[in-house]
Structure formats: structure tokens, C-alpha cells
Coordinates of C-alpha atoms and ligand atoms in Angstrom, one line a residue:
M18 CA -44.4 -21.6 35.3
V19 CA -40.9 -20.1 34.9
R20 CA -38.7 -21.4 37.7
S21 CA -35.6 -19.4 38.7
V22 CA -32.3 -21.1 39.6
S23 CA -29.1 -19.3 40.5
L24 CA -25.7 -20.0 39.1
Y25 CA -22.3 -18.6 40.1
I26 CA -20.6 -17.0 37.1
C27 CA -17.0 -15.7 36.9
Q28 CA -17.1 -12.1 35.7
S29 CA -13.7 -12.4 34.2
C30 CA -13.8 -15.7 32.2
G31 CA -17.4 -16.6 32.2
A32 CA -17.0 -20.0 33.9
Q33 CA -20.1 -21.3 35.7
T34 CA -20.4 -23.2 39.0
R35 CA -23.2 -24.3 41.3
Q36 CA -21.4 -23.1 44.4
F37 CA -19.7 -19.9 45.5
F38 CA -15.9 -19.9 45.5
G39 CA -13.6 -17.0 46.5
R40 CA -11.3 -17.8 43.6
C41 CA -12.3 -18.9 40.1
S42 CA -10.9 -22.4 39.5
S43 CA -10.9 -21.8 35.7
C44 CA -9.0 -18.4 35.4
G45 CA -7.6 -18.1 38.9
N46 CA -9.0 -14.6 39.6
W47 CA -10.0 -13.7 43.1
N48 CA -13.5 -12.3 44.0
S49 CA -14.7 -12.5 40.5
I50 CA -17.5 -15.0 41.0
V51 CA -21.0 -13.5 41.2
E52 CA -24.4 -15.2 41.8
E53 CA -26.7 -14.8 38.8
V54 CA -30.3 -15.8 38.4
V55 CA -31.2 -18.0 35.4
S56 CA -34.8 -18.8 34.5
S57 CA -35.3 -22.5 33.8
N58 CA -36.9 -21.8 30.4
K59 CA -33.7 -20.2 29.3
R60 CA -31.6 -23.0 30.5
G61 CA -30.8 -25.9 28.2
G62 CA -32.8 -24.4 25.5
G63 CA -29.8 -24.0 23.2
A64 CA -29.9 -21.2 20.6
P65 CA -33.2 -19.3 20.6
A66 CA -35.5 -20.2 17.7
R67 CA -35.4 -17.7 14.9
S68 CA -38.7 -16.0 14.4
Q69 CA -38.2 -15.5 10.7
P70 CA -38.7 -18.6 8.6
A71 CA -35.9 -19.4 6.2
G72 CA -36.3 -17.8 2.8
S73 CA -38.7 -15.1 3.7
T74 CA -37.7 -11.5 3.0
Y75 CA -36.5 -9.4 5.9
S76 CA -37.6 -5.8 6.3
C77 CA -35.2 -3.4 7.9
R78 CA -36.1 -2.0 11.3
S79 CA -33.3 0.5 11.6
M80 CA -34.2 4.0 10.7
S81 CA -32.6 7.2 9.5
M82 CA -31.6 9.6 12.2
K83 CA -33.1 12.5 10.3
S84 CA -36.5 10.7 10.1
L85 CA -36.6 10.8 14.0
G86 CA -37.0 14.6 13.8
N87 CA -35.8 16.8 16.6
K88 CA -38.6 16.6 19.1
P89 CA -37.2 18.1 22.3
I90 CA -37.3 15.8 25.4
T91 CA -39.5 17.2 28.1
R92 CA -37.7 16.7 31.4
Y93 CA -39.3 16.7 34.8
Q94 CA -38.2 19.5 37.0
T95 CA -37.0 18.3 40.4
G96 CA -38.1 21.4 42.3
Y97 CA -34.5 22.3 43.0
A98 CA -32.5 24.3 40.4
E99 CA -29.3 22.9 41.8
F100 CA -30.5 19.3 41.3
D101 CA -31.8 20.1 37.8
R102 CA -28.4 21.7 36.9
V103 CA -26.5 18.5 37.9
L104 CA -29.0 16.3 35.9
G105 CA -28.4 18.5 32.9
G106 CA -31.7 20.4 33.0
G107 CA -34.0 18.0 34.8
L108 CA -34.9 14.4 35.0
V109 CA -35.3 12.6 31.7
P110 CA -38.4 10.3 31.5
G111 CA -37.4 6.6 31.5
S112 CA -33.9 7.3 32.8
L113 CA -32.1 5.6 35.6
V114 CA -30.2 7.8 38.0
L115 CA -28.0 6.4 40.8
V116 CA -27.5 8.8 43.8
G117 CA -24.6 7.6 45.9
G118 CA -23.1 8.9 49.2
D119 CA -22.0 8.1 52.7
P120 CA -24.6 7.1 55.2
G121 CA -26.2 10.1 56.9
I122 CA -25.1 12.6 54.3
G123 CA -28.7 13.4 53.3
K124 CA -29.6 11.2 50.3
S125 CA -33.0 10.2 51.6
T126 CA -33.7 13.8 52.6
L127 CA -32.7 15.1 49.1
L128 CA -34.8 12.6 47.3
L129 CA -37.8 12.9 49.6
Q130 CA -37.8 16.7 49.1
S131 CA -37.6 16.5 45.4
A132 CA -40.2 13.7 45.3
S133 CA -42.5 16.0 47.2
A134 CA -41.8 18.9 44.8
M135 CA -42.3 16.7 41.7
A136 CA -45.5 15.2 43.1
I137 CA -47.2 18.6 42.6
N138 CA -47.2 18.0 38.8
Q139 CA -46.3 14.3 38.3
S140 CA -47.3 11.0 39.9
V141 CA -44.5 10.0 42.1
L142 CA -43.9 6.8 44.1
Y143 CA -41.4 6.7 46.9
V144 CA -40.2 3.1 47.7
S145 CA -38.6 3.0 51.1
A146 CA -36.8 -0.3 51.7
E147 CA -34.9 1.0 54.7
E148 CA -37.5 2.8 56.8
S149 CA -41.2 2.2 57.5
A150 CA -43.8 4.4 56.0
Q151 CA -44.3 6.1 59.4
Q152 CA -40.6 6.9 59.7
V153 CA -40.6 8.4 56.2
Q154 CA -43.7 10.4 57.0
M155 CA -42.1 11.8 60.2
R156 CA -39.2 13.1 58.1
W157 CA -41.6 14.3 55.4
Q158 CA -43.5 16.4 58.0
R159 CA -40.3 18.3 58.8
L160 CA -40.0 19.4 55.2
E161 CA -41.5 22.6 53.7
N162 CA -43.8 21.4 50.9
Y163 CA -45.3 18.3 52.4
D164 CA -48.8 19.0 51.1
A165 CA -48.1 17.4 47.7
D166 CA -49.7 14.0 46.9
L167 CA -46.8 11.7 47.2
R168 CA -47.3 7.9 47.3
I169 CA -45.2 5.8 49.6
L170 CA -44.5 2.0 49.7
A171 CA -42.4 0.5 52.4
E172 CA -41.2 -2.8 50.9
T173 CA -37.9 -4.8 50.4
N174 CA -39.1 -7.6 48.2
L175 CA -38.1 -6.8 44.6
E176 CA -41.0 -8.7 43.1
L177 CA -43.6 -6.7 45.0
V178 CA -41.9 -3.5 44.2
L179 CA -41.9 -4.3 40.5
Q180 CA -45.6 -5.2 40.7
E181 CA -46.5 -2.0 42.5
L182 CA -44.6 0.0 39.9
E183 CA -46.5 -1.7 37.1
A184 CA -49.8 -1.1 38.8
V185 CA -49.3 2.5 39.8
K186 CA -47.3 3.4 36.6
P187 CA -45.8 6.6 38.2
S188 CA -43.8 9.1 36.1
V189 CA -41.1 9.1 38.7
A190 CA -40.1 6.5 41.3
I191 CA -37.5 6.6 44.0
I192 CA -35.9 3.5 45.3
D193 CA -34.3 4.0 48.7
S194 CA -32.0 2.0 48.7
I195 CA -30.9 -0.5 46.1
Q196 CA -28.8 -2.4 48.8
A197 CA -31.9 -3.0 50.9
L198 CA -33.9 -4.6 48.1
N199 CA -34.1 -8.3 48.1
D200 CA -34.6 -10.7 45.1
E201 CA -35.9 -13.9 46.6
N202 CA -34.6 -16.0 43.7
L203 CA -31.1 -15.4 44.9
S204 CA -29.7 -17.0 48.1
S205 CA -27.2 -14.3 48.8
A206 CA -27.9 -11.6 51.3
P207 CA -29.4 -8.2 50.4
G208 CA -26.7 -5.7 49.5
S209 CA -24.4 -8.4 48.0
V210 CA -23.0 -7.9 44.5
G211 CA -25.3 -10.4 42.9
Q212 CA -28.4 -9.0 44.6
V213 CA -27.6 -5.4 43.7
R214 CA -27.0 -6.4 40.1
E215 CA -30.2 -8.4 39.6
C216 CA -32.4 -5.8 41.4
S217 CA -31.0 -3.0 39.3
A218 CA -31.2 -4.9 36.0
A219 CA -34.9 -5.8 36.8
L220 CA -35.7 -2.2 37.7
Q221 CA -33.9 -0.9 34.6
R222 CA -36.0 -3.2 32.3
L223 CA -39.2 -2.0 33.9
A224 CA -38.1 1.7 33.8
K225 CA -37.3 1.6 30.1
T226 CA -40.4 -0.3 29.0
K227 CA -42.8 1.8 31.2
E228 CA -41.0 5.1 30.8
I229 CA -40.6 5.6 34.5
A230 CA -37.8 7.9 35.6
L231 CA -36.0 6.0 38.5
L232 CA -33.9 7.6 41.1
I233 CA -32.0 4.9 43.0
V234 CA -30.1 5.5 46.2
G235 CA -26.8 3.6 46.6
H236 CA -24.5 3.4 49.6
V237 CA -20.8 4.0 49.4
T238 CA -18.4 1.5 50.9
K239 CA -15.5 2.4 53.3
E240 CA -13.1 2.6 50.3
G241 CA -15.3 5.3 48.8
M242 CA -16.7 3.1 46.0
L243 CA -20.4 2.7 45.3
A244 CA -21.3 -0.6 46.9
G245 CA -22.1 -3.2 44.2
P246 CA -20.3 -4.0 41.1
K247 CA -19.0 -1.6 38.5
V248 CA -21.7 -3.0 36.2
L249 CA -24.3 -1.0 38.2
E250 CA -22.6 2.2 37.2
H251 CA -22.6 1.1 33.5
L252 CA -26.2 0.1 33.7
V253 CA -27.6 3.5 34.9
D254 CA -27.8 6.7 32.8
A255 CA -26.4 9.0 35.4
V256 CA -24.3 8.5 38.6
L257 CA -24.5 11.4 41.1
T258 CA -22.6 11.5 44.3
F259 CA -23.8 13.4 47.3
E260 CA -20.9 14.4 49.4
G261 CA -19.8 16.8 52.1
D262 CA -18.2 17.1 55.5
R263 CA -20.5 15.6 58.1
F264 CA -19.4 18.3 60.5
A265 CA -20.1 21.1 58.0
S266 CA -23.7 21.8 56.9
H267 CA -23.1 22.2 53.1
R268 CA -23.4 19.3 50.8
L269 CA -22.3 18.9 47.2
L270 CA -24.2 17.0 44.6
R271 CA -21.8 16.0 41.7
A272 CA -22.4 14.2 38.4
V273 CA -19.7 11.7 37.8
K274 CA -21.5 10.1 34.8
N275 CA -24.4 11.6 32.9
R276 CA -25.7 10.4 29.5
Y277 CA -28.0 13.5 29.4
G278 CA -25.8 16.3 30.6
A279 CA -22.3 17.4 31.5
T280 CA -20.3 15.6 34.1
Y281 CA -18.5 17.2 37.0
E282 CA -21.3 19.7 37.3
I283 CA -22.0 20.5 40.9
G284 CA -25.0 21.5 42.9
V285 CA -24.6 23.0 46.4
F286 CA -27.1 22.5 49.3
E287 CA -27.1 23.3 53.0
M288 CA -28.6 21.0 55.6
Q289 CA -30.9 22.9 57.9
G290 CA -33.5 22.0 60.5
H291 CA -36.3 21.7 57.9
G292 CA -34.3 19.8 55.3
L293 CA -31.9 20.8 52.5
V294 CA -31.8 24.3 51.1
E295 CA -30.1 25.1 47.9
V296 CA -27.2 27.5 47.9
R297 CA -27.2 29.7 44.8
N298 CA -24.0 31.6 45.4
P299 CA -21.7 28.9 46.8
S300 CA -18.5 30.9 46.5
E301 CA -19.3 32.6 49.8
L302 CA -19.2 29.3 51.6
F303 CA -15.6 28.6 50.7
L304 CA -14.1 32.0 51.8
S305 CA -12.7 32.2 55.3
G306 CA -13.4 35.9 55.3
G307 CA -10.2 37.1 56.8
Y308 CA -6.7 38.0 55.6
A309 CA -3.8 36.5 57.5
S310 CA -0.5 35.0 56.7
G311 CA -0.8 31.6 55.1
V312 CA -4.2 32.4 53.4
S313 CA -4.6 32.8 49.6
T314 CA -7.6 32.7 47.3
I315 CA -8.0 30.7 44.1
V316 CA -10.8 30.1 41.6
A317 CA -11.6 26.5 41.0
C318 CA -13.9 25.2 38.2
E319 CA -16.4 22.4 38.8
G320 CA -18.1 21.6 35.6
T321 CA -19.4 24.9 34.2
R322 CA -19.4 26.6 37.7
S323 CA -16.5 28.6 39.1
L324 CA -16.0 28.7 42.8
V325 CA -13.8 31.2 44.7
V326 CA -12.0 29.2 47.4
D327 CA -9.6 30.1 50.2
M328 CA -6.4 28.0 50.8
Q329 CA -4.8 27.9 54.2
A330 CA -1.2 26.9 54.9
L331 CA 0.8 26.5 58.0
V332 CA 4.5 26.2 57.7
S333 CA 6.6 25.6 60.9
A334 CA 10.0 24.3 61.7
T335 CA 10.0 20.5 62.1
S336 CA 10.9 18.5 65.1
Y337 CA 10.7 15.2 63.2
A338 CA 13.4 13.4 61.2
S339 CA 11.2 13.7 58.1
P340 CA 8.9 16.7 58.0
R341 CA 5.1 16.2 58.2
R342 CA 3.0 17.1 55.2
T343 CA -0.8 17.0 55.6
A344 CA -3.3 18.2 53.1
T345 CA -7.1 18.3 53.3
G346 CA -8.9 19.1 50.1
I347 CA -6.0 18.6 47.7
G348 CA -3.8 15.6 47.0
T349 CA -0.7 15.1 49.2
N350 CA 1.3 14.3 46.1
R351 CA 0.4 17.6 44.5
L352 CA 1.4 19.4 47.7
H353 CA 4.8 17.5 47.7
Q354 CA 5.4 18.6 44.1
I355 CA 4.6 22.2 44.8
L356 CA 6.9 22.3 47.9
A357 CA 9.7 20.7 45.8
V358 CA 9.3 23.4 43.1
L359 CA 9.4 26.2 45.7
E360 CA 12.5 24.7 47.3
K361 CA 14.3 24.2 44.0
H362 CA 13.4 27.4 42.2
M363 CA 12.9 29.9 45.0
G364 CA 15.5 28.4 47.4
I365 CA 13.1 28.1 50.3
P366 CA 14.4 25.4 52.6
L367 CA 11.0 23.7 53.0
S368 CA 12.5 20.3 53.6
R369 CA 13.2 21.4 57.2
Y370 CA 9.6 22.6 57.8
D371 CA 6.3 20.8 58.5
C372 CA 3.6 21.9 56.1
Y373 CA -0.1 21.7 56.7
L374 CA -2.6 22.7 54.0
A375 CA -6.4 23.0 54.1
V376 CA -9.0 24.0 51.6
A377 CA -11.6 26.2 53.3
G378 CA -15.1 24.7 53.7
G379 CA -14.0 21.1 53.2
L380 CA -14.1 21.3 49.3
E381 CA -12.0 18.9 47.3
V382 CA -9.9 20.8 44.7
E383 CA -8.4 18.4 42.2
E384 CA -7.5 20.7 39.4
P385 CA -3.9 22.0 38.8
A386 CA -5.2 25.6 38.4
A387 CA -5.0 25.8 42.2
D388 CA -1.2 25.2 42.3
L389 CA -0.2 28.9 42.3
G390 CA -2.7 29.6 45.2
V391 CA -1.2 26.7 47.2
A392 CA 2.3 28.1 46.5
A393 CA 1.2 31.6 47.6
A394 CA -0.3 30.2 50.9
V395 CA 2.8 28.3 51.7
V396 CA 5.2 31.2 51.0
S397 CA 2.9 33.6 52.8
S398 CA 3.0 31.4 55.9
F399 CA 6.8 30.8 55.6
R400 CA 7.7 34.5 55.3
D401 CA 4.8 35.6 57.6
L402 CA 3.5 38.0 55.0
T403 CA -0.1 38.7 54.3
L404 CA -1.4 38.9 50.8
P405 CA -3.1 42.3 50.0
A406 CA -6.9 42.1 50.3
G407 CA -8.8 41.2 47.1
T408 CA -6.0 39.1 45.5
V409 CA -6.7 35.9 43.7
L410 CA -4.1 33.6 42.1
I411 CA -4.8 31.3 39.1
G412 CA -2.2 29.2 37.4
E413 CA -0.7 25.7 37.1
L414 CA 2.9 25.2 38.3
G415 CA 5.3 23.5 35.9
L416 CA 8.2 21.4 37.4
G417 CA 10.6 24.0 36.1
G418 CA 8.9 26.8 38.2
Q419 CA 7.1 28.2 35.2
L420 CA 3.4 29.1 35.2
R421 CA 1.2 27.2 32.8
Q422 CA -2.1 28.3 31.2
V423 CA -5.4 27.0 32.7
G424 CA -8.8 26.5 31.1
Q425 CA -11.9 28.8 31.5
L426 CA -9.7 31.7 32.6
S427 CA -12.0 34.5 31.7
Q428 CA -14.9 32.7 33.5
R429 CA -12.8 32.3 36.6
I430 CA -11.9 36.0 36.6
Q431 CA -15.5 37.0 36.2
E432 CA -16.5 35.0 39.3
A433 CA -13.7 36.6 41.3
L434 CA -14.8 40.1 40.2
R435 CA -18.4 39.3 41.1
L436 CA -17.2 38.7 44.6
G437 CA -15.3 41.9 44.8
F438 CA -11.7 40.7 44.1
K439 CA -9.7 43.2 42.1
R440 CA -6.1 41.9 42.0
V441 CA -5.8 38.9 39.8
V442 CA -2.5 37.1 39.1
I443 CA -2.6 34.9 35.9
P444 CA 0.0 33.1 33.7
K445 CA 1.6 35.2 30.9
G446 CA 0.3 34.8 27.4
S447 CA -3.4 34.2 28.1
G448 CA -4.3 37.0 25.6
L449 CA -6.6 38.6 28.2
V450 CA -6.3 42.2 29.1
A451 CA -7.9 44.2 32.0
N452 CA -10.1 46.1 29.4
D453 CA -11.9 42.8 28.5
F454 CA -13.7 43.1 31.8
V455 CA -16.3 45.7 32.7
V456 CA -15.1 46.2 36.3
D457 CA -11.8 47.9 37.0
L458 CA -9.2 45.3 37.9
D459 CA -5.5 44.9 38.3
L460 CA -4.6 42.0 36.0
M461 CA -1.0 40.9 36.6
E462 CA 0.7 38.4 34.3
A463 CA 3.7 36.3 35.4
E464 CA 6.0 33.8 33.7
T465 CA 7.4 32.1 36.8
V466 CA 6.2 31.3 40.3
S467 CA 8.6 33.7 41.9
E468 CA 7.5 36.5 39.6
A469 CA 3.8 35.7 40.4
L470 CA 4.4 35.8 44.1
I471 CA 6.4 39.1 44.0
L472 CA 3.5 40.6 42.1
A473 CA 0.8 39.1 44.4
L474 CA 2.5 40.1 47.6
G475 CA 3.2 43.6 46.1
I476 CA 6.8 43.6 47.3
E477 CA 9.8 45.0 45.4
S478 CA 12.7 42.6 46.2
E479 CA 13.4 39.0 45.4
L480 CA 11.8 36.6 47.7
D481 CA 14.8 34.4 48.5
Ligands
TYD18 P1 -30.6 11.1 55.7 O1 -31.3 11.8 54.5 O2 -31.4 10.0 56.3 O3 -29.2 10.5 55.1 P2 -28.9 9.2 54.2 O4 -30.2 8.8 53.5 O5 -27.9 9.8 53.2 O6 -28.4 8.2 55.0 O7 -30.3 12.2 56.8 C1 -29.1 12.7 57.1 C2 -29.0 13.6 58.3 O8 -29.7 14.8 58.1 C3 -29.6 13.0 59.6 O9 -28.6 12.7 60.4 C4 -30.4 14.1 60.1 C5 -30.2 15.3 59.3 N1 -31.4 16.1 59.0 C6 -31.4 17.5 59.3 O10 -30.4 18.0 59.8 N2 -32.5 18.2 58.9 C7 -33.6 17.6 58.4 O11 -34.6 18.4 58.1 C8 -33.6 16.2 58.1 C9 -34.8 15.6 57.4 C10 -32.4 15.5 58.4
MG19 MG1 -31.3 7.1 53.8

């Protein structure tokens, strides 16, 4: 019988110990020691015996790429177009997908819903390591399509889960969650780095050999990292994060790694009383719907999808020694940079004003194409001017106050037009003209930020 023993191995220098230490005594690194399970038949065996006797001829096993043909992979449809889109067109058989997110965000709901939808055409096993079968069933009965034949196993022991997977041989299996699984060969607690690593490696081996598509739920730590070592992210084929404001009902599913599709693709869902519902036209979610001073509209790109989003700024005289700057949805450093450019190149004394900025709908906008929109919201609030209805601003701000080109410009304008926006301010030199678009629009090109804001606000004079 193969007996398993565990060893503690430093992930940075490879040193082995029998005991856990916070600091590796060999290389001096902190928190690099991880418990690993070693089978006794592997230990002390030296180099594995070569299967080929010396002198015999070796026949190549590698093959020509062309000889593999171009048989298309049939993917399993998850029942939700938004989910399929993030996966790159559906779930690839034999792939390992990690779905991460904060507790309570809706990971179990999302996976239970798609498991039910997939169970109509495939055999699906839902392994719940966190809740009992009855608890999962209660949730399942709240969902719309709960008449599908979905199998459930409530189990935390890794060995038993693996045996069940081998016996049932489902096309798709869901593991909820990897942190709750327990490998009894390891002495560390479930959820620890060593446990997560061993459990996912064992699941991966089984998924690849038995062609089971595995969807694994992973929790996110307080620092916003997927709990468990980075190696977990390397091991899986796709890492999806499910995020959203707990106080708002919409949720974003985002691909941060995908071996079978594009990354940074997003899917939008809304949490309702009977589960998650997909949102096909998400731009409407991120528009505040009113025109007031301090509000501007931008078009952000997430993967291949464009989203029209409102920015809101509030600028008021400061009563502090150093003014307050708060940003939700964009980085504070980016806001500081935009404020500095406005102060230097437009002469607006923003260093004497507090500035609060928020992206509507709790969306995170990381791309620099939002810069011009942020600048417009700030100036609009500072001057108490309202941007004319139907205006969108697209452009990155250079430190010299110049506007820089952004990618996917034509696609962004199309999305704005689809939502009825007709006045579009873009950086000069894009090569686009209003006639390129079927709808009538006022396409305004600007070289600098002040030129862009004069055009956007529709005013004659200089702004300073
Ligand atoms: P859950 O999927 O358990 O989150 P996670 O697995 O990420 O921890 O559920 C999240 C929340 O969703 C929970 O607080 C209740 C709510 N919810 C609804 O609003 N409607 C529903 O139909 C369901 C099933 C859950
Ligand atoms: Mg859960």
C-alpha cells in the first residue's frame, strides 16, 4: 500500500524540513514553507527506472501539428450567454476553471444556476463542501430551471470526492469550494496553502485524464487575492472573478486568465429574488440618467465590450490644510495626475479644493481613456456648468495637457450612438469622420484638454 507522508518544502529554495517554520533556515525567506504530501513509494527511490532498455531503438511520440487536423472543440454551453462569453464561447471539456470572489457575492448561486442549465444536456455533479445537500436544494428550489437532473454530493473529504467523480464520470463537475476540501494526508487545516494546492493538483489530474470540465469556487482574502498560493492560478486553465458592490444588485464576471478565450472579457448579471439574471445591455446600468454639474459620460472598454459610464465629481473649497481627494472606481493616483494637469495647463486652482470622484454603478474603470471624462466632470463641478445632453468624452490625458489616442475608438463611438449620444469629443488625428457612422453625430476633435472642454461644454471663451 502507498503510504503518504508530508514534508515541508520551501517554495523559494526547495529546502525540505519535517516541521513547519515561518522562515526558511536555508534561504531566509519568510512564509515560503508549504506542506506537501509525498508518497512513500516515491521517497528514497532515487531516479526512476528507465522503461527503455539500453541499446533498444526509441520511436518518437511527438507529432506534427498538421497531422492533428483542425477538429473544432465542442464546448458545453453554460445556459447563460454572459457566462459563455467570459469563458470564450463555453466550457471546454477537461478544463479547470477557478471562479473567485468575495463571500456572499453569488458564486454558489451562479454555479448552481449554470449547473442546472447544463444538466439538461450533460451529466453534471455538484460537490458542495460548504453546505449540506438540503441547504443546496433549498437554494435550488428558488431558481427558475430546477427540474433538470442535477446530481449533488455534500462532502469535504478529497479522497471521497475523487472516488465519486471517478464513479459518476460526469461531463461537468462543480467544486464549492476548494478551501473547504480536506486532504487527510496533510495535517494542516482545510483552506491552508498546502491543502488548497494538493486538492487542486489532485482534481486537475483527474479532470485531465477523465475529460471532466471542473468549475472550482475559490474565496478571496481580505487583500483581494485569491486565497491559496499563486500556483493555483497557474494550475487552472481559466481564472474568473465574480465581483460587484454588495449594496448594488449587479455583478460582473471577469476573466483574468483564460487559456481558451480572451482575458478582460466581462459578463454582467443582476441578483434578483429568484437568482442571477443576465444583463444583455449593461451600459444602461452605469448611466445616472440625469444631467447636472459635475457629471460627464465616457465609454470604457472591457475586453471586447464597450460600456457607456457616467462619472460624477464634486469640487468644493477645502477646510483642511491639505485638500481631500477621494475616488471610487478609478485609482486615486490617476485622479491626482488629472487634477495636476488641469491646475498646470488650465490654471484652475484645484490645490485649494477638495475633490471627490465616483464612477456610477460601482464599476472599476482602469483605462486611461476615461481621463478626459474625469477632467470634464471636475471642471464642470468647479465652474458649476452642465455639459449639454448627449455628450460623451473619450481620450487619454498627457502630462503636457495634450490629448492622446485611445484604442477601439470606433467601437466606443458606436456604443455611445446606440444609446442615443450624439456629441462625441475625441482626440485629434484619429482618422475618423462623422460620415463613417450611419447615425448623424457631432464628432469634435481636440488637441488639448482645454480645447476639448470648450468644445464639450459648447462655450465660446477660454475656460480660465
Ligand atoms: P451565494 O451564492 O451563497 O454567495 P457566495 O457563494 O459567493 O458566498 O449567495 C449570495 C447572496 O445572494 C446571498 O446573500 C443571498 C442572495 N441571493 C439572492 O438575492 N437571490 C437568490 O435567488 C439567491 C439564491 C441568493
Ligand atoms: Mg458559496
